[in-house]
Short mmCIF file of N, CA and C in Angstrom, two decimals:
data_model
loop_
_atom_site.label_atom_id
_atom_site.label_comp_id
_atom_site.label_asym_id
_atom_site.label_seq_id
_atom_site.Cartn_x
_atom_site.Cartn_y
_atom_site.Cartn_z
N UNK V 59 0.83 -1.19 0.00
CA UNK V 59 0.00 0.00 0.00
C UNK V 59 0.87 1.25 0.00
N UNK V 60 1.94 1.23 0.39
CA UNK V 60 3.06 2.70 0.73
C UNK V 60 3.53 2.75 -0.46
N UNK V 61 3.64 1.48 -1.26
CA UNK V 61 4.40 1.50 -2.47
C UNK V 61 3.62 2.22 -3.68
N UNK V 62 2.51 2.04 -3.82
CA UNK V 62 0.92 2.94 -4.51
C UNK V 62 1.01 4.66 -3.52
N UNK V 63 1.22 5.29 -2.58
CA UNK V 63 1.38 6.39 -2.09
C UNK V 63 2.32 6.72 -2.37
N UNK V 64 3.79 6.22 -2.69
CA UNK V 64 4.74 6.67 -2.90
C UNK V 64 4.73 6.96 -4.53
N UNK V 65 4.08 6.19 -5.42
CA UNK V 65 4.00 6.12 -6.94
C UNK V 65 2.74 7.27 -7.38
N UNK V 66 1.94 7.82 -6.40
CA UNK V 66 1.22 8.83 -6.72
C UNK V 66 2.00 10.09 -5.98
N UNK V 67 2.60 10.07 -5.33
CA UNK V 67 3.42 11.07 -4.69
C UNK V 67 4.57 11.43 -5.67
N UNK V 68 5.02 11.00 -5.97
CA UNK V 68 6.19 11.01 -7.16
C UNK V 68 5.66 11.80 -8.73
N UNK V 69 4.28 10.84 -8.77
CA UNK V 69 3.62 11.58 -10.53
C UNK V 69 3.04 12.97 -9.67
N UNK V 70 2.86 13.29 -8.31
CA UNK V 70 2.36 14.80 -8.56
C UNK V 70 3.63 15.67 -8.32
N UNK V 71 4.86 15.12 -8.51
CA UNK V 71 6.28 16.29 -8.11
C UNK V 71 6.66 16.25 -9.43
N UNK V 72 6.10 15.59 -10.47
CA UNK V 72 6.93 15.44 -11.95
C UNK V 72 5.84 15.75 -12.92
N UNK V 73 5.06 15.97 -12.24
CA UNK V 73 3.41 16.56 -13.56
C UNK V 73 3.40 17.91 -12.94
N UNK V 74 3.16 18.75 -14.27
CA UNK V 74 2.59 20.29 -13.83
C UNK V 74 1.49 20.54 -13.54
N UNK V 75 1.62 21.17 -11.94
CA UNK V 75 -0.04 21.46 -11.75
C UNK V 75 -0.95 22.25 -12.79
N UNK V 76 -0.73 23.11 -13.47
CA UNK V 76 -1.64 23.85 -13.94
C UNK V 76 -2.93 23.12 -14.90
N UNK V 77 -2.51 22.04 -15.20
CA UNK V 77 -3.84 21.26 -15.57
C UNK V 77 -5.10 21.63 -14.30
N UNK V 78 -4.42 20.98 -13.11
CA UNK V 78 -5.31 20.46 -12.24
C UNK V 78 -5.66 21.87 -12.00
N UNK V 79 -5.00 23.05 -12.02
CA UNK V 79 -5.18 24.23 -11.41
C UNK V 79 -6.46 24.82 -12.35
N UNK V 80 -6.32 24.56 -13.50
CA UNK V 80 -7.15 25.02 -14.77
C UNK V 80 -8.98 24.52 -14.58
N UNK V 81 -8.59 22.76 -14.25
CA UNK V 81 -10.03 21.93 -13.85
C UNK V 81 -10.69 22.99 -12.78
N UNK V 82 -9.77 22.93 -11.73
CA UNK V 82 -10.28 23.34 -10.35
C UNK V 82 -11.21 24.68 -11.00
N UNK V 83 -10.55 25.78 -11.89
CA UNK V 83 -11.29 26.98 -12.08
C UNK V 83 -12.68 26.82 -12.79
N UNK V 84 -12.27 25.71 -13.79
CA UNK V 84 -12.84 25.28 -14.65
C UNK V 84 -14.86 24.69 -13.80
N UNK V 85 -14.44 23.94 -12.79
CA UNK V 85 -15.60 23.13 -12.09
C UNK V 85 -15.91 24.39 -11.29
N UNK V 86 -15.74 25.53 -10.79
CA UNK V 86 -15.89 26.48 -9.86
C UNK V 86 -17.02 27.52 -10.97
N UNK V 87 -16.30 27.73 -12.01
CA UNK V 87 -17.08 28.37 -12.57
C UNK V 87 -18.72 27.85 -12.87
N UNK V 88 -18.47 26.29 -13.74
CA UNK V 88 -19.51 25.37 -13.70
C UNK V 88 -20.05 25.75 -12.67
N UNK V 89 -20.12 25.85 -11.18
CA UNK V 89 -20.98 25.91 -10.35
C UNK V 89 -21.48 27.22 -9.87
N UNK V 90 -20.87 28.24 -10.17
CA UNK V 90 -21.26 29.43 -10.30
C UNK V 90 -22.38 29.32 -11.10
N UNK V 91 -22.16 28.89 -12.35
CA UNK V 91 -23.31 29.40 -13.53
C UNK V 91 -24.78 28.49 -12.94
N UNK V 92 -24.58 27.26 -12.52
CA UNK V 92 -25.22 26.34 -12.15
C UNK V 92 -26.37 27.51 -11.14
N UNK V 93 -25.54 28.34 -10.21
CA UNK V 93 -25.85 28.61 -8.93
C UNK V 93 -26.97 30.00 -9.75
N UNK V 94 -26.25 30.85 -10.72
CA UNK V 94 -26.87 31.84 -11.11
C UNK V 94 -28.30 31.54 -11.65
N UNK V 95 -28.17 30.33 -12.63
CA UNK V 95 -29.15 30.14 -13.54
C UNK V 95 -30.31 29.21 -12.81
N UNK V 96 -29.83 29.32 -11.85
CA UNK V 96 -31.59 28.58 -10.25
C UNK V 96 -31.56 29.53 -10.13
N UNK V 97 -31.14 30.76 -9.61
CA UNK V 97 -31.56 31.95 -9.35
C UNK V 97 -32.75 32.83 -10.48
N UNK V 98 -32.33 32.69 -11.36
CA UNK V 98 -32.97 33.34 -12.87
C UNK V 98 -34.36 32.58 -12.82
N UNK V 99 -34.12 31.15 -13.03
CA UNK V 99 -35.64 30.35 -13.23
C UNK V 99 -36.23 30.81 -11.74
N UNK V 100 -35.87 30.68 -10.90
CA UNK V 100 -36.73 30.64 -9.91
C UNK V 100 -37.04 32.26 -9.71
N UNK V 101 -36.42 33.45 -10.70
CA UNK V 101 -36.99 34.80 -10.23
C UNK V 101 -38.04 34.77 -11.37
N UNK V 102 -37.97 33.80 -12.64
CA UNK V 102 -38.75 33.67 -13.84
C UNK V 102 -39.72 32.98 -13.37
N UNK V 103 -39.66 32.26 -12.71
CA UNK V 103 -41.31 31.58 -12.11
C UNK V 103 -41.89 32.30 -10.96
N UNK V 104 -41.46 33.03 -10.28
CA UNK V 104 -42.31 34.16 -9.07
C UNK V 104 -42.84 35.06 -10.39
N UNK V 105 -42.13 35.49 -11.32
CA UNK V 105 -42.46 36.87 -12.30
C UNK V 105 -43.74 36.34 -12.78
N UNK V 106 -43.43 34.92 -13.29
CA UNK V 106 -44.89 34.36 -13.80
C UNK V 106 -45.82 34.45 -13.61
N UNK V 107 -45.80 33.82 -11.93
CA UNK V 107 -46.93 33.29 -10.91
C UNK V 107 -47.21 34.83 -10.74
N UNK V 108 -46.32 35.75 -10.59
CA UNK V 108 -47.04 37.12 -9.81
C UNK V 108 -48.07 38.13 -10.85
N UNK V 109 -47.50 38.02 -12.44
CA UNK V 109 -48.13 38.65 -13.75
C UNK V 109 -49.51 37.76 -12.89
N UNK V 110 -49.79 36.54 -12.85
CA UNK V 110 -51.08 35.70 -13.45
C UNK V 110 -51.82 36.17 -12.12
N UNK V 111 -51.15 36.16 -10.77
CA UNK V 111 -52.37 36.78 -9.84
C UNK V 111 -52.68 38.07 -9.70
N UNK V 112 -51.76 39.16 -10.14
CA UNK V 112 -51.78 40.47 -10.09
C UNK V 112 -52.55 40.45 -11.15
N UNK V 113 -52.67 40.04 -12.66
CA UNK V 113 -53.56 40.73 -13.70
C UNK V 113 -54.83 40.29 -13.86
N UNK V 114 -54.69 38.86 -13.08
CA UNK V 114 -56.42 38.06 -13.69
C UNK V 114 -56.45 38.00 -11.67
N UNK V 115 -56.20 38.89 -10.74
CA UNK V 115 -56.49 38.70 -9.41
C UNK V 115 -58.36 38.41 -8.98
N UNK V 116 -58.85 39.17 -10.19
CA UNK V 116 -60.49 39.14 -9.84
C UNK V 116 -61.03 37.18 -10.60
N UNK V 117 -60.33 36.81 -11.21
CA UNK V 117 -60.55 35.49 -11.94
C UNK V 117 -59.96 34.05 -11.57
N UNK V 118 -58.45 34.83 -11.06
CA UNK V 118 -57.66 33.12 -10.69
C UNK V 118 -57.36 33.47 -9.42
N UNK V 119 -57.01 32.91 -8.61
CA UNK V 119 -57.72 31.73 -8.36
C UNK V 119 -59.48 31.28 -7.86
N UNK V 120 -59.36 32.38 -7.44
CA UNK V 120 -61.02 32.16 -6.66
C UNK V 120 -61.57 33.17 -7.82
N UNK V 121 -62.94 33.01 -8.89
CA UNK V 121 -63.58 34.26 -9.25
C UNK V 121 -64.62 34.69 -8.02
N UNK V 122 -64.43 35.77 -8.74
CA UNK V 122 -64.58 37.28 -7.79
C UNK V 122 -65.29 37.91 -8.75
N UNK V 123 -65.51 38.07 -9.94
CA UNK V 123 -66.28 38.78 -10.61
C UNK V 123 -65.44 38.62 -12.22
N UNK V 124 -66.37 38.65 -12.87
CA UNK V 124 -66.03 38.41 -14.55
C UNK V 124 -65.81 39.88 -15.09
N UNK V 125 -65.13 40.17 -15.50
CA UNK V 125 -64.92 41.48 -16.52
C UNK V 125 -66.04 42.19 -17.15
N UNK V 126 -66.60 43.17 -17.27
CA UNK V 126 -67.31 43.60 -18.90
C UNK V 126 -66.03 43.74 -19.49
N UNK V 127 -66.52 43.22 -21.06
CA UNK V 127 -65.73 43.61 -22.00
C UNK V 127 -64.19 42.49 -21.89
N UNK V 128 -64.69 41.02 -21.51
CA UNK V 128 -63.92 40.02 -21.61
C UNK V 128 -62.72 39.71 -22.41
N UNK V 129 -63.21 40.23 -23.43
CA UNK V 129 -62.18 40.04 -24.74
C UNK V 129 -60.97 41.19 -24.51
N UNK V 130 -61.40 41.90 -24.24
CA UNK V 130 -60.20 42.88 -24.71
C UNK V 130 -59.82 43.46 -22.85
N UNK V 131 -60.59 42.55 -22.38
CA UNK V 131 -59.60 43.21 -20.31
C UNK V 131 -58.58 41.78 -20.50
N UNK V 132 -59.26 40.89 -21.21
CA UNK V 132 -57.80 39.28 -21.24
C UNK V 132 -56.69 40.35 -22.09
N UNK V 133 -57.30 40.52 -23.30
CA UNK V 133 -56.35 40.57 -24.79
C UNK V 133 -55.09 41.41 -24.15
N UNK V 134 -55.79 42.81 -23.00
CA UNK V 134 -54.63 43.58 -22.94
C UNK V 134 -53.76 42.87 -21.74
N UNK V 135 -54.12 42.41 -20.96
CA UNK V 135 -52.97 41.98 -20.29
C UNK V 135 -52.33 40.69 -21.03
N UNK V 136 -52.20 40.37 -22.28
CA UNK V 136 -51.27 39.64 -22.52
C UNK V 136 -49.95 39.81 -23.17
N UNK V 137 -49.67 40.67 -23.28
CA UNK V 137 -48.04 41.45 -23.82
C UNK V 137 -47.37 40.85 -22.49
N UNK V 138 -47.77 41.54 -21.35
CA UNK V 138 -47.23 41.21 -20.02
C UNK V 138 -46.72 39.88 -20.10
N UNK V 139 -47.89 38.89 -19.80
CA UNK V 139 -47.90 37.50 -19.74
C UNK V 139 -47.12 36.99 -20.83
N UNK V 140 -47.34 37.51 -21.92
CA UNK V 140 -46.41 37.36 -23.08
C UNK V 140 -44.94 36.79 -22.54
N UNK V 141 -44.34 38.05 -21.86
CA UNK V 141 -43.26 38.55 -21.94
C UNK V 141 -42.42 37.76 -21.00
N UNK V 142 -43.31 37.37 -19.66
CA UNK V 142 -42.96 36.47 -18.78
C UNK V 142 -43.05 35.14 -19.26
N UNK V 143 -44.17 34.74 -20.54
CA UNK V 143 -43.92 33.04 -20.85
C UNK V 143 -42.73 32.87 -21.94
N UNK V 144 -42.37 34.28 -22.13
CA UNK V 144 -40.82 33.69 -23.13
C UNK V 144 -39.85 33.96 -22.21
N UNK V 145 -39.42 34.40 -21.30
CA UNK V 145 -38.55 34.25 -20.18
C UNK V 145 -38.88 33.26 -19.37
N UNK V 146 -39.53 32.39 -18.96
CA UNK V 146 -40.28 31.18 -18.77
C UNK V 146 -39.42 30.03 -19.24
N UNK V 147 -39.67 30.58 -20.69
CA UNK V 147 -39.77 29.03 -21.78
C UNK V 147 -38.15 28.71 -21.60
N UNK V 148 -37.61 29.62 -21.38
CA UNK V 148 -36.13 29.26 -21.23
C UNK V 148 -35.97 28.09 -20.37
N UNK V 149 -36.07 28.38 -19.18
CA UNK V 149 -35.91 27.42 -18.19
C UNK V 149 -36.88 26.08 -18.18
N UNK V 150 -37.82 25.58 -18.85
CA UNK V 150 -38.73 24.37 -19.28
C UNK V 150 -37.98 23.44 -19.90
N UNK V 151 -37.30 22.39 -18.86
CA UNK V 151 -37.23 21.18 -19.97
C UNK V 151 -37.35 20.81 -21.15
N UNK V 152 -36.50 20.19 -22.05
CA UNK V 152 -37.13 20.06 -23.60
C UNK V 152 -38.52 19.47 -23.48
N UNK V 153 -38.18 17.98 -22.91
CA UNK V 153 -39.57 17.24 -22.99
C UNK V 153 -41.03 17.84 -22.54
N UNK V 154 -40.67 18.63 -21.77
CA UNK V 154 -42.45 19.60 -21.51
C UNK V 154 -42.47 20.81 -22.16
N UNK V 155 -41.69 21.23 -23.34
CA UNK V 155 -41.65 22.48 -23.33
C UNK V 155 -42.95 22.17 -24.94
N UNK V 156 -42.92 21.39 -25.25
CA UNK V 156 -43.94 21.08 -26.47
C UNK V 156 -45.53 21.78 -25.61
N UNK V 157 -46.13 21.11 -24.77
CA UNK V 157 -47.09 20.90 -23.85
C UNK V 157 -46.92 22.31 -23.66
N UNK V 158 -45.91 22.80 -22.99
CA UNK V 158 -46.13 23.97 -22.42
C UNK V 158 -46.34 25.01 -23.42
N UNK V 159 -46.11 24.95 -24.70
CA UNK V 159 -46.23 25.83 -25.75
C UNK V 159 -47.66 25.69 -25.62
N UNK V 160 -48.50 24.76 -26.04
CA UNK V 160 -49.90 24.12 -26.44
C UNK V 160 -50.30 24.32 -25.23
N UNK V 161 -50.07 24.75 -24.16
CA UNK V 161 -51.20 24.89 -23.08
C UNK V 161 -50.68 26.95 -23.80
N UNK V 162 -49.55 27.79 -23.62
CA UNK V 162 -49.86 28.86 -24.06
C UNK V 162 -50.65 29.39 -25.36
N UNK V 163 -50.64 28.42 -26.25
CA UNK V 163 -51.63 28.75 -27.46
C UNK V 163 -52.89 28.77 -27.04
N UNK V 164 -53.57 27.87 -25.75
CA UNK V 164 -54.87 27.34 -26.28
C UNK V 164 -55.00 28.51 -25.16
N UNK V 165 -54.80 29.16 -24.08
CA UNK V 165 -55.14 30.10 -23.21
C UNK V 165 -54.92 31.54 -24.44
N UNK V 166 -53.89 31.36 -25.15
CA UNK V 166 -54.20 32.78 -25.81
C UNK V 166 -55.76 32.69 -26.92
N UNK V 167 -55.61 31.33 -27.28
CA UNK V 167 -57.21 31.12 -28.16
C UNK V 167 -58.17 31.74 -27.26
N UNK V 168 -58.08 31.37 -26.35
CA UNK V 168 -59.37 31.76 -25.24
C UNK V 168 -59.68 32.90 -24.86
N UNK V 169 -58.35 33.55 -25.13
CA UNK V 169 -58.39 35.10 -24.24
C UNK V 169 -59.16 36.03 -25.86
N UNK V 170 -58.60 35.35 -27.11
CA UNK V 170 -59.24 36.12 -28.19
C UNK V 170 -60.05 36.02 -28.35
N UNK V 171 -60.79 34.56 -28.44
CA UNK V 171 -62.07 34.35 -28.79
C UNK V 171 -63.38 34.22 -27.55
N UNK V 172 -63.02 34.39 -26.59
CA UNK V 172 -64.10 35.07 -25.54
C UNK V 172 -64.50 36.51 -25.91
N UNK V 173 -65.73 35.77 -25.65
CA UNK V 173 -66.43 37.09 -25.83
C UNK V 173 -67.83 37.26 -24.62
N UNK V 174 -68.90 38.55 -24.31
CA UNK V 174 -69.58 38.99 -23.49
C UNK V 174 -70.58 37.86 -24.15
N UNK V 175 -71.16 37.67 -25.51
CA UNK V 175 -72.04 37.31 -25.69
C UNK V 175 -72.27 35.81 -25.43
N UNK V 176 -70.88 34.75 -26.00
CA UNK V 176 -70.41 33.37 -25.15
C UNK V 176 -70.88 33.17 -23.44
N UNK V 177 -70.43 34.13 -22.89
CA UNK V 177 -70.55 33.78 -20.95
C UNK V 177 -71.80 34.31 -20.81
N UNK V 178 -72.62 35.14 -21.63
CA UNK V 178 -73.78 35.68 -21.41
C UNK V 178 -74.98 34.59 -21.46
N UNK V 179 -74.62 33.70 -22.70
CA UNK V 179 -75.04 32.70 -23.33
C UNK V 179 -75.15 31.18 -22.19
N UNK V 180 -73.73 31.13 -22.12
CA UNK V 180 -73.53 30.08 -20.78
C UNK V 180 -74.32 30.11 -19.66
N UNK V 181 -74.41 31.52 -19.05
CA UNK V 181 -75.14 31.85 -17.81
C UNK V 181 -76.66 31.67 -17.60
N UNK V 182 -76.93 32.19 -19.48
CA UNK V 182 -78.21 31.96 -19.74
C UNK V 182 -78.78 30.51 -19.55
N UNK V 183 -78.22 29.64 -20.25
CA UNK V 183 -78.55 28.27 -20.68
C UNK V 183 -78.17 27.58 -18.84
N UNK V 184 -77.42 27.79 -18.33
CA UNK V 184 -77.04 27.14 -17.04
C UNK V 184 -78.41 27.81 -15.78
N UNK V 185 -78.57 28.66 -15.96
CA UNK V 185 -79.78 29.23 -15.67
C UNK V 185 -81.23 28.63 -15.92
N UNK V 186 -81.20 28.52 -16.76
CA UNK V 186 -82.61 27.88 -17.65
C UNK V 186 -82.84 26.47 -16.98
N UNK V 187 -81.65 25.80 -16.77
CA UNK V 187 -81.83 24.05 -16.96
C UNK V 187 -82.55 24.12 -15.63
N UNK V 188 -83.22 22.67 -15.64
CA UNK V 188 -83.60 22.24 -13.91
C UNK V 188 -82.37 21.81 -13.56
N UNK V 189 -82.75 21.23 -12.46
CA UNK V 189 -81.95 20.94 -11.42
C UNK V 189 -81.53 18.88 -11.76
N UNK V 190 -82.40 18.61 -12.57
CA UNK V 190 -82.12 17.18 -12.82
C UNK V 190 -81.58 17.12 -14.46
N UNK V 191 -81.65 18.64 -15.18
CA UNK V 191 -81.07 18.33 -16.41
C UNK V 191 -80.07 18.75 -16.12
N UNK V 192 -79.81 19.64 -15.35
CA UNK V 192 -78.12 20.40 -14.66
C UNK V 192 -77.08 19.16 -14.20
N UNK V 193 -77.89 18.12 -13.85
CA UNK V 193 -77.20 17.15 -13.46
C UNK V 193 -76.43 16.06 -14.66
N UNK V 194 -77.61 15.65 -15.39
CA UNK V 194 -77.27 15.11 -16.64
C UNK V 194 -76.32 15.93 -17.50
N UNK V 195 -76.17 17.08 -17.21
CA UNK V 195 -75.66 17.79 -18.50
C UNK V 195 -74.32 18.63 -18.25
N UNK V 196 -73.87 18.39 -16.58
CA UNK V 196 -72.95 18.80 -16.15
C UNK V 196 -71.73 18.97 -16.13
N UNK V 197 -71.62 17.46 -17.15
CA UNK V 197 -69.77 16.97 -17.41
C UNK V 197 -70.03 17.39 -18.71
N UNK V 198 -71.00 17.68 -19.93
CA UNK V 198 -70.81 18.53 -20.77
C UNK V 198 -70.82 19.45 -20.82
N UNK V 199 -71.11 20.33 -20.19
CA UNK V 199 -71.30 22.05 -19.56
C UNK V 199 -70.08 22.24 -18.70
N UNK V 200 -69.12 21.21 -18.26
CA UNK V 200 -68.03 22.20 -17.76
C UNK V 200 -67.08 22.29 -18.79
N UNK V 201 -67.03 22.00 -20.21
CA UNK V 201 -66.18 21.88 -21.06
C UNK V 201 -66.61 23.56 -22.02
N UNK V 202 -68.45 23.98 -21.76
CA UNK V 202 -68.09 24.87 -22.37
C UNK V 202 -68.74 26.19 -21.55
N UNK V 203 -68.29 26.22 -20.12
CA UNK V 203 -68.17 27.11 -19.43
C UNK V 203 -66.94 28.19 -19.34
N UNK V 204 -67.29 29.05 -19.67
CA UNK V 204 -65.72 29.94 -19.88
C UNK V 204 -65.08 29.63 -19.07
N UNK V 205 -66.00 30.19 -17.63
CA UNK V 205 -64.86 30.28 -16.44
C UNK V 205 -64.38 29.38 -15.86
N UNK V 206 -65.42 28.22 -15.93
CA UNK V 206 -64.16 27.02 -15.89
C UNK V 206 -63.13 26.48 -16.86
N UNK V 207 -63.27 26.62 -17.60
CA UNK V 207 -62.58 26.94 -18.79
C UNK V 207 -60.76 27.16 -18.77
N UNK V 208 -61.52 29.00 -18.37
CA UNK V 208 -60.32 29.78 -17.62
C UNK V 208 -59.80 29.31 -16.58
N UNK V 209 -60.45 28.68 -15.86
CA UNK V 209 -59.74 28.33 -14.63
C UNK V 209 -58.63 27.17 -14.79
N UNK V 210 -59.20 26.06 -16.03
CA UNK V 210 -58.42 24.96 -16.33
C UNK V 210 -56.77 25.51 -17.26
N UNK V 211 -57.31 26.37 -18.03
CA UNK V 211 -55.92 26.91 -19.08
C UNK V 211 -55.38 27.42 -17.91
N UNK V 212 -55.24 28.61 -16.99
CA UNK V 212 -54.73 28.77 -16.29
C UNK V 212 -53.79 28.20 -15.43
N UNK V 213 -54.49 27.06 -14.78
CA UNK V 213 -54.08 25.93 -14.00
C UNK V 213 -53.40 24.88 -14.60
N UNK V 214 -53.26 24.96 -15.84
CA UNK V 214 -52.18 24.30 -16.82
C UNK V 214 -51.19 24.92 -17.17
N UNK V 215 -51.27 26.46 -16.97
CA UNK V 215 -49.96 27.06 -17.30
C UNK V 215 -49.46 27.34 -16.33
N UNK V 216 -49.87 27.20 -14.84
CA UNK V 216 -49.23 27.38 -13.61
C UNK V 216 -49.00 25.84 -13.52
N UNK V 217 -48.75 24.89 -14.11
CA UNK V 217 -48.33 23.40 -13.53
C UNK V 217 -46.82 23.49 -14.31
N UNK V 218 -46.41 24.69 -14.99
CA UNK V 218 -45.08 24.62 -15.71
C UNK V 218 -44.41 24.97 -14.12
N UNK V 219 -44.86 26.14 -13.21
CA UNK V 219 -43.81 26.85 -11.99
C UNK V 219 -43.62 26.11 -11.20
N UNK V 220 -43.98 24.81 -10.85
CA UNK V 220 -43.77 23.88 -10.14
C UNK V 220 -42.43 23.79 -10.28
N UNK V 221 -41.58 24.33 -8.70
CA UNK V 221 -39.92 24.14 -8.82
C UNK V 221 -39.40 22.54 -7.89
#
């Protein structure tokens, strides 16, 4: 065993450190960047989470009251949201980042194509039913309820901040 300590003791007095000196900087930095870029995603997912409760605060999570003028109180806050799901997309895994595109398309579909006369319509018809066709007709009526709707796109694009 002394004879193996003495044969590694010997190759580090006859090899130049600066290899090892170079690695050492080399793995330090690696962990720097490592250290910066959790910092970034994780200030990119508060930015997220905070755009989605600060702009839709009356809608997600609990509604509180629906907008007049649906279409265009979504349409304008989405530059914002915009801006935070491409600083976002950075940090998303390859393998979910497909999904996560397709959950942002189908919430921007929604935010364009809502409209007053759609939820007016919904409220109407959910209104109208009895209480035993409300039942029958319930798991098809939450598919074309806006606000549950909204609540589901939403809740699919907050399953990306999960750190």
């Amino acid at each position: 065993m002394e004879d193996y300590i003495d044969q590694i003791s010997k190759y580090f007095e006859t090899v130049p450190l600066w290899p090892f000196l170079l690695f050492g900087i080399i793995a330090l930095v690696a962990v720097a960047v490592e250290i910066v870029n959790r910092k970034r995603r994780e200030e990119a997912i508060n930015n997220f989470r905070h755009t989605i409760e600060t702009e839709l605060a009356s809608m997600y999570p609990r509604h509180i009251r629906w907008p007049e003028n649906v279409n265009q109180y979504l349409c304008s806050r989405l530059p914002e949201m915009q801006h935070n799901f491409d600083v976002l997309r950075i940090f998303i895994p390859q393998d979910q980042l497909r999904s996560y595109n397709m959950a942002w398309n189908a919430y921007c579909d929604f935010c364009r194509n809502i409209t007053d006369e759609i939820c007016a319509a919904n409220e109407q018809s959910t209104n109208t039913q009895s209480d035993s066709d409300a039942k029958m007709v319930s798991a098809g009526n939450n598919e074309n309820d806006p606000k549950k709707r909204f609540h589901k796109l939403v809740s699919d694009l907050l399953a990306f901040t999960k750190i």
